Amino acid sequence: MPSTIYLITGGCRSGKSSYAQKLSETLCTNPIYLATSEYKGSYQNDDMIDRIQRHQNDRGEKWTTIEAPLYPSEHLKIMEGRVVLVDCLTLWLTNYMMEYKAFSLNNDDDNDDEKEAMMTSSSKERMAAADNASKAIETEFEKLTNQWNTTYIFVTNELGSGTHASDAFTRTFVDHQGWFNQFVARKANQVVHMVSGCATIIKKAPTTNVRDESVMKEEEKDEARMLDKFLSSRSIRMDSKGYFLVKLKEKRIFASFHSCMKNANGELCDLQGNKLSCHGKGPEAMKTWSARTAKELTKFIFEDWNDIKDVVSVSHAAYIGREAQRAEFCLYSNIAYQQD
């Protein structure tokens, strides 16, 4: 199963990197920044170094930075279960073009010797080298994105949206950059085009078609609702140590665990026997979570909360899963939610 892939494309200063950074931080608490350029590498200048330092300051300490100009798949282990922001495909392709001798770069604008030598070289040789570079980077891309539990956010440039290049050298690169963008876009679950800081989704993951035999008739839906209503009225054994309250607030799903445990003094307490403070109508919640989706909420409760195994039974856990799903449906359908 391949990775989840998001492609962010646009022109220079269109807001690509800022959008990609915000998306990464929204999805993951410890994202990875995969830089396809090396700090103070062969084609860096003062302007690019300043830009790199500014982006590093913007990202903050929760980010892990990896420099991988050619073979990022060598770092797959650290990427497991995380969001990886790859910035950018253009520099990555540049590295492959230089690696395969399709062209070279020189920071000295006054020294045209190497550029002149490259320009007079065989056009067929240059095109063959560029083709080999493109095949190699596509192979590496496939290797990188063949890990199911990693989410990639790739940033690239729409070079073809600018003026037509005056020399064959540049036109070759623009062509291959465009083809590589198309290659990644075909693999991507979603493609976002940035213009003047505004995002437009130009490709969405296709909606899964429901088979005819799976389409519910209205009478079947009514029966299902009546069944749920009947099951909601059944007697169930509550957990002796506490209960959950679920509600919608501020465009999020809130869940809180309230203790029924008592210490030696007969006071409501936490697992360590500490008395719980009272605020308003009753004791404070022992634990509170806020999430955007049912999956995020249940991760917080059942994967991240170390005490969960000591306070919640299997049936109670199943109940919380159902309520989280109902709450999410109500949240995104803009309808009222009432805990069952």
XYZ file of C-alpha atoms in Angstrom:
340
model
C 0.000 0.000 0.000
C 1.578 3.315 -1.072
C 1.967 6.433 1.037
C -0.555 9.256 1.211
C 0.702 12.029 -1.090
C -0.227 15.720 -1.272
C 1.314 17.928 -3.974
C 1.501 21.721 -3.502
C 2.360 23.591 -6.691
C 2.547 27.215 -7.774
C 4.795 30.033 -8.876
C 7.517 31.907 -7.025
C 6.311 33.494 -3.741
C 2.837 32.040 -4.217
C 2.682 30.801 -0.607
C 3.514 27.145 -1.337
C 5.925 26.533 1.534
C 3.809 28.374 4.113
C 0.715 26.396 3.118
C 2.644 23.112 3.198
C 4.131 23.917 6.610
C 0.739 24.766 8.096
C -0.792 21.598 6.646
C 2.062 19.498 8.056
C 1.646 20.977 11.531
C -2.126 20.479 11.355
C -1.740 16.773 10.607
C 1.232 15.846 12.796
C 2.748 16.998 16.094
C 6.302 16.029 15.065
C 6.627 16.534 11.290
C 9.794 16.060 9.262
C 11.233 18.692 6.932
C 13.045 16.921 4.102
C 15.285 19.457 2.414
C 16.314 18.487 -1.102
C 19.079 21.108 -1.014
C 22.099 20.929 1.246
C 22.798 23.859 3.546
C 25.670 25.775 1.896
C 25.664 23.216 -0.917
C 27.185 23.565 -4.368
C 24.526 25.932 -5.747
C 23.765 28.001 -2.649
C 24.176 31.755 -2.504
C 23.661 34.269 0.293
C 20.012 34.822 -0.645
C 19.188 31.100 -0.512
C 21.085 30.629 2.762
C 19.109 33.496 4.316
C 15.867 31.942 3.067
C 16.806 28.553 4.550
C 17.575 30.138 7.922
C 14.274 32.034 7.887
C 12.307 28.852 7.161
C 14.178 27.023 9.935
C 13.217 29.726 12.425
C 9.573 29.575 11.272
C 9.376 25.809 11.749
C 10.508 25.672 15.365
C 11.807 22.838 17.541
C 9.027 20.296 16.930
C 10.340 19.732 13.407
C 13.026 17.219 12.457
C 15.161 18.337 9.507
C 16.737 15.884 7.061
C 18.965 16.950 4.169
C 18.704 14.469 1.297
C 19.652 15.938 -2.094
C 19.455 12.614 -3.955
C 18.284 9.587 -1.948
C 15.706 10.436 0.747
C 14.553 6.796 0.797
C 17.640 6.083 2.908
C 15.742 7.704 5.798
C 12.508 5.695 5.581
C 12.751 4.299 9.115
C 12.540 7.686 10.832
C 9.603 8.679 8.589
C 7.287 5.892 9.757
C 3.988 7.216 11.119
C 4.901 10.854 10.460
C 4.222 13.674 8.000
C 7.176 14.504 5.746
C 7.310 17.886 4.000
C 9.555 17.590 0.927
C 10.719 21.026 -0.220
C 11.150 21.022 -3.111
C 10.859 18.848 -6.223
C 12.567 21.482 -8.386
C 15.815 21.410 -6.419
C 15.588 17.634 -6.164
C 15.408 17.362 -9.955
C 18.241 19.878 -10.272
C 20.436 17.586 -8.156
C 19.690 14.642 -10.433
C 20.362 16.696 -13.559
C 23.791 17.619 -12.181
C 24.439 14.069 -10.971
C 23.773 12.712 -14.468
C 25.763 15.522 -16.152
C 22.748 16.964 -17.967
C 24.115 20.343 -16.877
C 26.130 21.980 -14.131
C 25.798 25.202 -12.172
C 28.376 27.830 -11.365
C 27.831 30.658 -8.883
C 30.277 32.906 -10.720
C 28.147 34.842 -13.216
C 31.272 36.226 -14.949
C 32.753 32.802 -15.676
C 31.097 31.438 -18.815
C 33.723 28.824 -19.724
C 31.838 25.820 -18.319
C 28.482 27.075 -19.559
C 29.919 27.594 -23.038
C 31.355 24.076 -23.032
C 27.990 22.629 -22.061
C 26.144 24.664 -24.674
C 28.429 23.391 -27.449
C 28.109 19.759 -26.352
C 25.951 17.362 -28.330
C 22.250 18.073 -28.011
C 21.564 14.343 -28.126
C 23.990 13.692 -25.253
C 22.372 16.433 -23.172
C 18.873 15.131 -23.825
C 19.911 11.553 -23.046
C 21.455 12.657 -19.750
C 18.301 14.584 -18.842
C 16.149 11.559 -19.688
C 18.319 9.324 -17.501
C 18.101 11.816 -14.649
C 14.296 11.886 -14.915
C 14.048 8.084 -14.899
C 16.333 7.895 -11.875
C 14.398 10.447 -9.812
C 11.097 8.729 -10.639
C 12.554 5.423 -9.434
C 13.695 7.056 -6.198
C 10.276 8.684 -5.785
C 8.593 5.272 -6.071
C 10.959 3.831 -3.486
C 10.344 6.758 -1.127
C 6.548 6.657 -1.330
C 6.086 2.888 -1.050
C 5.699 3.102 2.739
C 2.002 2.966 3.728
C 2.306 4.673 7.134
C 4.009 7.875 5.945
C 2.240 10.978 4.624
C 4.204 13.117 2.165
C 3.596 16.763 1.290
C 5.617 17.675 -1.798
C 6.252 21.281 -2.822
C 7.054 22.074 -6.450
C 7.227 24.988 -8.890
C 5.144 25.698 -11.987
C 8.093 26.756 -14.129
C 6.098 26.476 -17.338
C 3.825 29.299 -16.213
C 6.599 31.844 -16.724
C 8.162 33.289 -19.853
C 9.469 30.975 -22.569
C 13.150 30.213 -21.949
C 15.567 31.759 -24.458
C 18.052 28.857 -24.544
C 17.722 25.113 -25.099
C 19.541 24.456 -21.837
C 16.781 26.011 -19.727
C 13.975 24.707 -21.914
C 15.196 21.158 -21.345
C 15.001 21.579 -17.599
C 11.579 23.256 -17.701
C 10.265 20.383 -19.831
C 11.545 17.724 -17.454
C 10.299 19.628 -14.419
C 6.827 19.765 -15.970
C 6.886 16.043 -16.736
C 8.064 15.230 -13.211
C 5.273 17.391 -11.753
C 2.763 15.455 -13.852
C 4.254 12.157 -12.674
C 3.876 13.148 -9.009
C 0.404 14.609 -9.570
C -0.793 11.277 -10.986
C 0.379 9.563 -7.797
C -0.999 12.243 -5.456
C -4.174 11.871 -3.438
C -4.673 15.633 -3.670
C -3.082 18.478 -5.633
C -3.256 22.102 -4.471
C -2.433 25.084 -6.697
C -1.233 28.219 -4.895
C -1.742 31.716 -6.338
C -1.024 34.867 -4.283
C -1.302 32.914 -1.026
C -4.691 31.422 -1.985
C -5.101 27.660 -2.283
C -7.236 25.950 -4.928
C -7.671 22.177 -4.866
C -7.292 21.001 -8.460
C -7.313 17.260 -7.763
C -9.173 15.350 -5.076
C -9.097 11.677 -4.244
C -11.914 9.945 -6.146
C -14.994 9.064 -4.135
C -15.439 5.345 -3.683
C -18.477 4.151 -5.603
C -21.025 2.184 -3.591
C -22.061 -1.116 -5.123
C -25.749 -1.409 -6.003
C -26.300 -4.181 -3.495
C -24.909 -1.936 -0.722
C -27.300 0.981 -1.327
C -29.760 1.206 1.560
C -33.458 1.651 0.839
C -35.388 4.191 2.910
C -37.313 1.492 4.778
C -34.015 -0.220 5.637
C -32.640 3.074 6.963
C -35.768 3.494 9.105
C -35.368 -0.017 10.493
C -31.727 0.706 11.329
C -32.663 3.915 13.162
C -35.352 2.058 15.125
C -32.843 -0.664 16.009
C -30.390 1.957 17.302
C -33.146 3.568 19.341
C -34.064 0.201 20.877
C -30.417 -0.634 21.680
C -29.961 2.777 23.318
C -32.651 1.904 25.861
C -31.080 -1.373 26.978
C -29.593 -1.805 30.442
C -25.810 -1.882 30.467
C -23.323 -2.255 33.267
C -21.433 0.978 33.813
C -17.747 1.077 34.649
C -17.308 1.484 38.380
C -14.352 3.844 38.033
C -15.908 6.579 35.889
C -17.745 7.765 32.799
C -17.200 9.892 29.691
C -19.008 13.033 28.558
C -18.853 13.976 24.883
C -19.928 17.300 23.361
C -19.321 19.618 20.426
C -17.790 22.997 21.097
C -15.814 25.557 19.092
C -15.877 23.363 15.949
C -14.233 20.471 17.780
C -15.186 17.264 19.598
C -14.590 17.458 23.348
C -14.501 14.381 25.596
C -13.886 14.281 29.326
C -13.479 11.427 31.801
C -15.154 11.871 35.170
C -14.132 9.729 38.123
C -16.504 7.688 40.289
C -13.628 6.491 42.470
C -13.414 7.465 46.127
C -10.445 7.616 48.450
C -10.281 6.560 52.109
C -11.980 9.819 53.133
C -14.956 9.171 50.864
C -13.884 11.915 48.429
C -14.027 11.627 44.638
C -10.448 11.112 43.526
C -8.120 10.236 40.682
C -6.247 6.951 40.295
C -3.660 8.042 42.845
C -6.329 8.830 45.461
C -5.945 12.595 45.151
C -9.143 14.534 45.805
C -10.645 16.140 42.708
C -11.438 19.835 42.975
C -15.026 20.978 42.544
C -15.997 23.648 40.042
C -19.619 24.693 39.686
C -21.930 21.676 39.550
C -19.468 18.952 40.515
C -15.902 17.629 40.606
C -13.573 18.553 37.788
C -12.905 16.087 34.993
C -9.998 13.762 35.581
C -8.960 14.104 31.933
C -10.184 16.197 28.968
C -9.448 15.935 25.244
C -10.210 18.088 22.208
C -10.065 16.691 18.671
C -11.055 17.453 15.097
C -12.143 13.946 14.111
C -13.339 10.729 15.728
C -10.117 8.987 14.803
C -8.005 11.721 16.394
C -10.120 11.641 19.568
C -9.934 7.867 19.986
C -6.168 8.008 19.375
C -5.801 10.525 22.194
C -7.895 8.422 24.561
C -6.941 4.840 23.741
C -3.387 5.196 22.448
C -1.908 8.227 24.218
C -3.565 8.038 27.669
C -1.470 5.656 29.780
C -4.200 5.155 32.420
C -6.888 3.984 29.968
C -6.399 0.278 30.710
C -7.075 0.884 34.414
C -10.403 2.703 34.064
C -12.246 1.571 30.924
C -13.720 -1.801 29.977
C -13.934 -3.174 26.433
C -17.663 -2.409 26.174
C -17.090 1.144 27.391
C -14.321 1.589 24.814
C -16.694 0.412 22.064
C -19.277 2.925 23.271
C -16.762 5.792 23.115
C -15.826 4.781 19.570
C -19.464 4.916 18.475
C -20.083 8.247 20.188
C -16.953 9.771 18.691
C -18.145 8.746 15.225
C -21.616 10.180 15.836
C -20.139 13.416 17.156
C -17.919 13.768 14.090
C -20.874 13.204 11.759
C -22.898 15.876 13.557
C -19.967 18.294 13.612
C -19.368 18.166 9.870
C -23.058 17.947 8.984
C -23.847 21.057 11.061
C -26.530 19.280 13.081
C -27.091 19.126 16.835
C -25.372 16.351 18.775
C -26.678 14.720 21.933
C -24.703 11.988 23.660
C -26.468 8.625 23.675
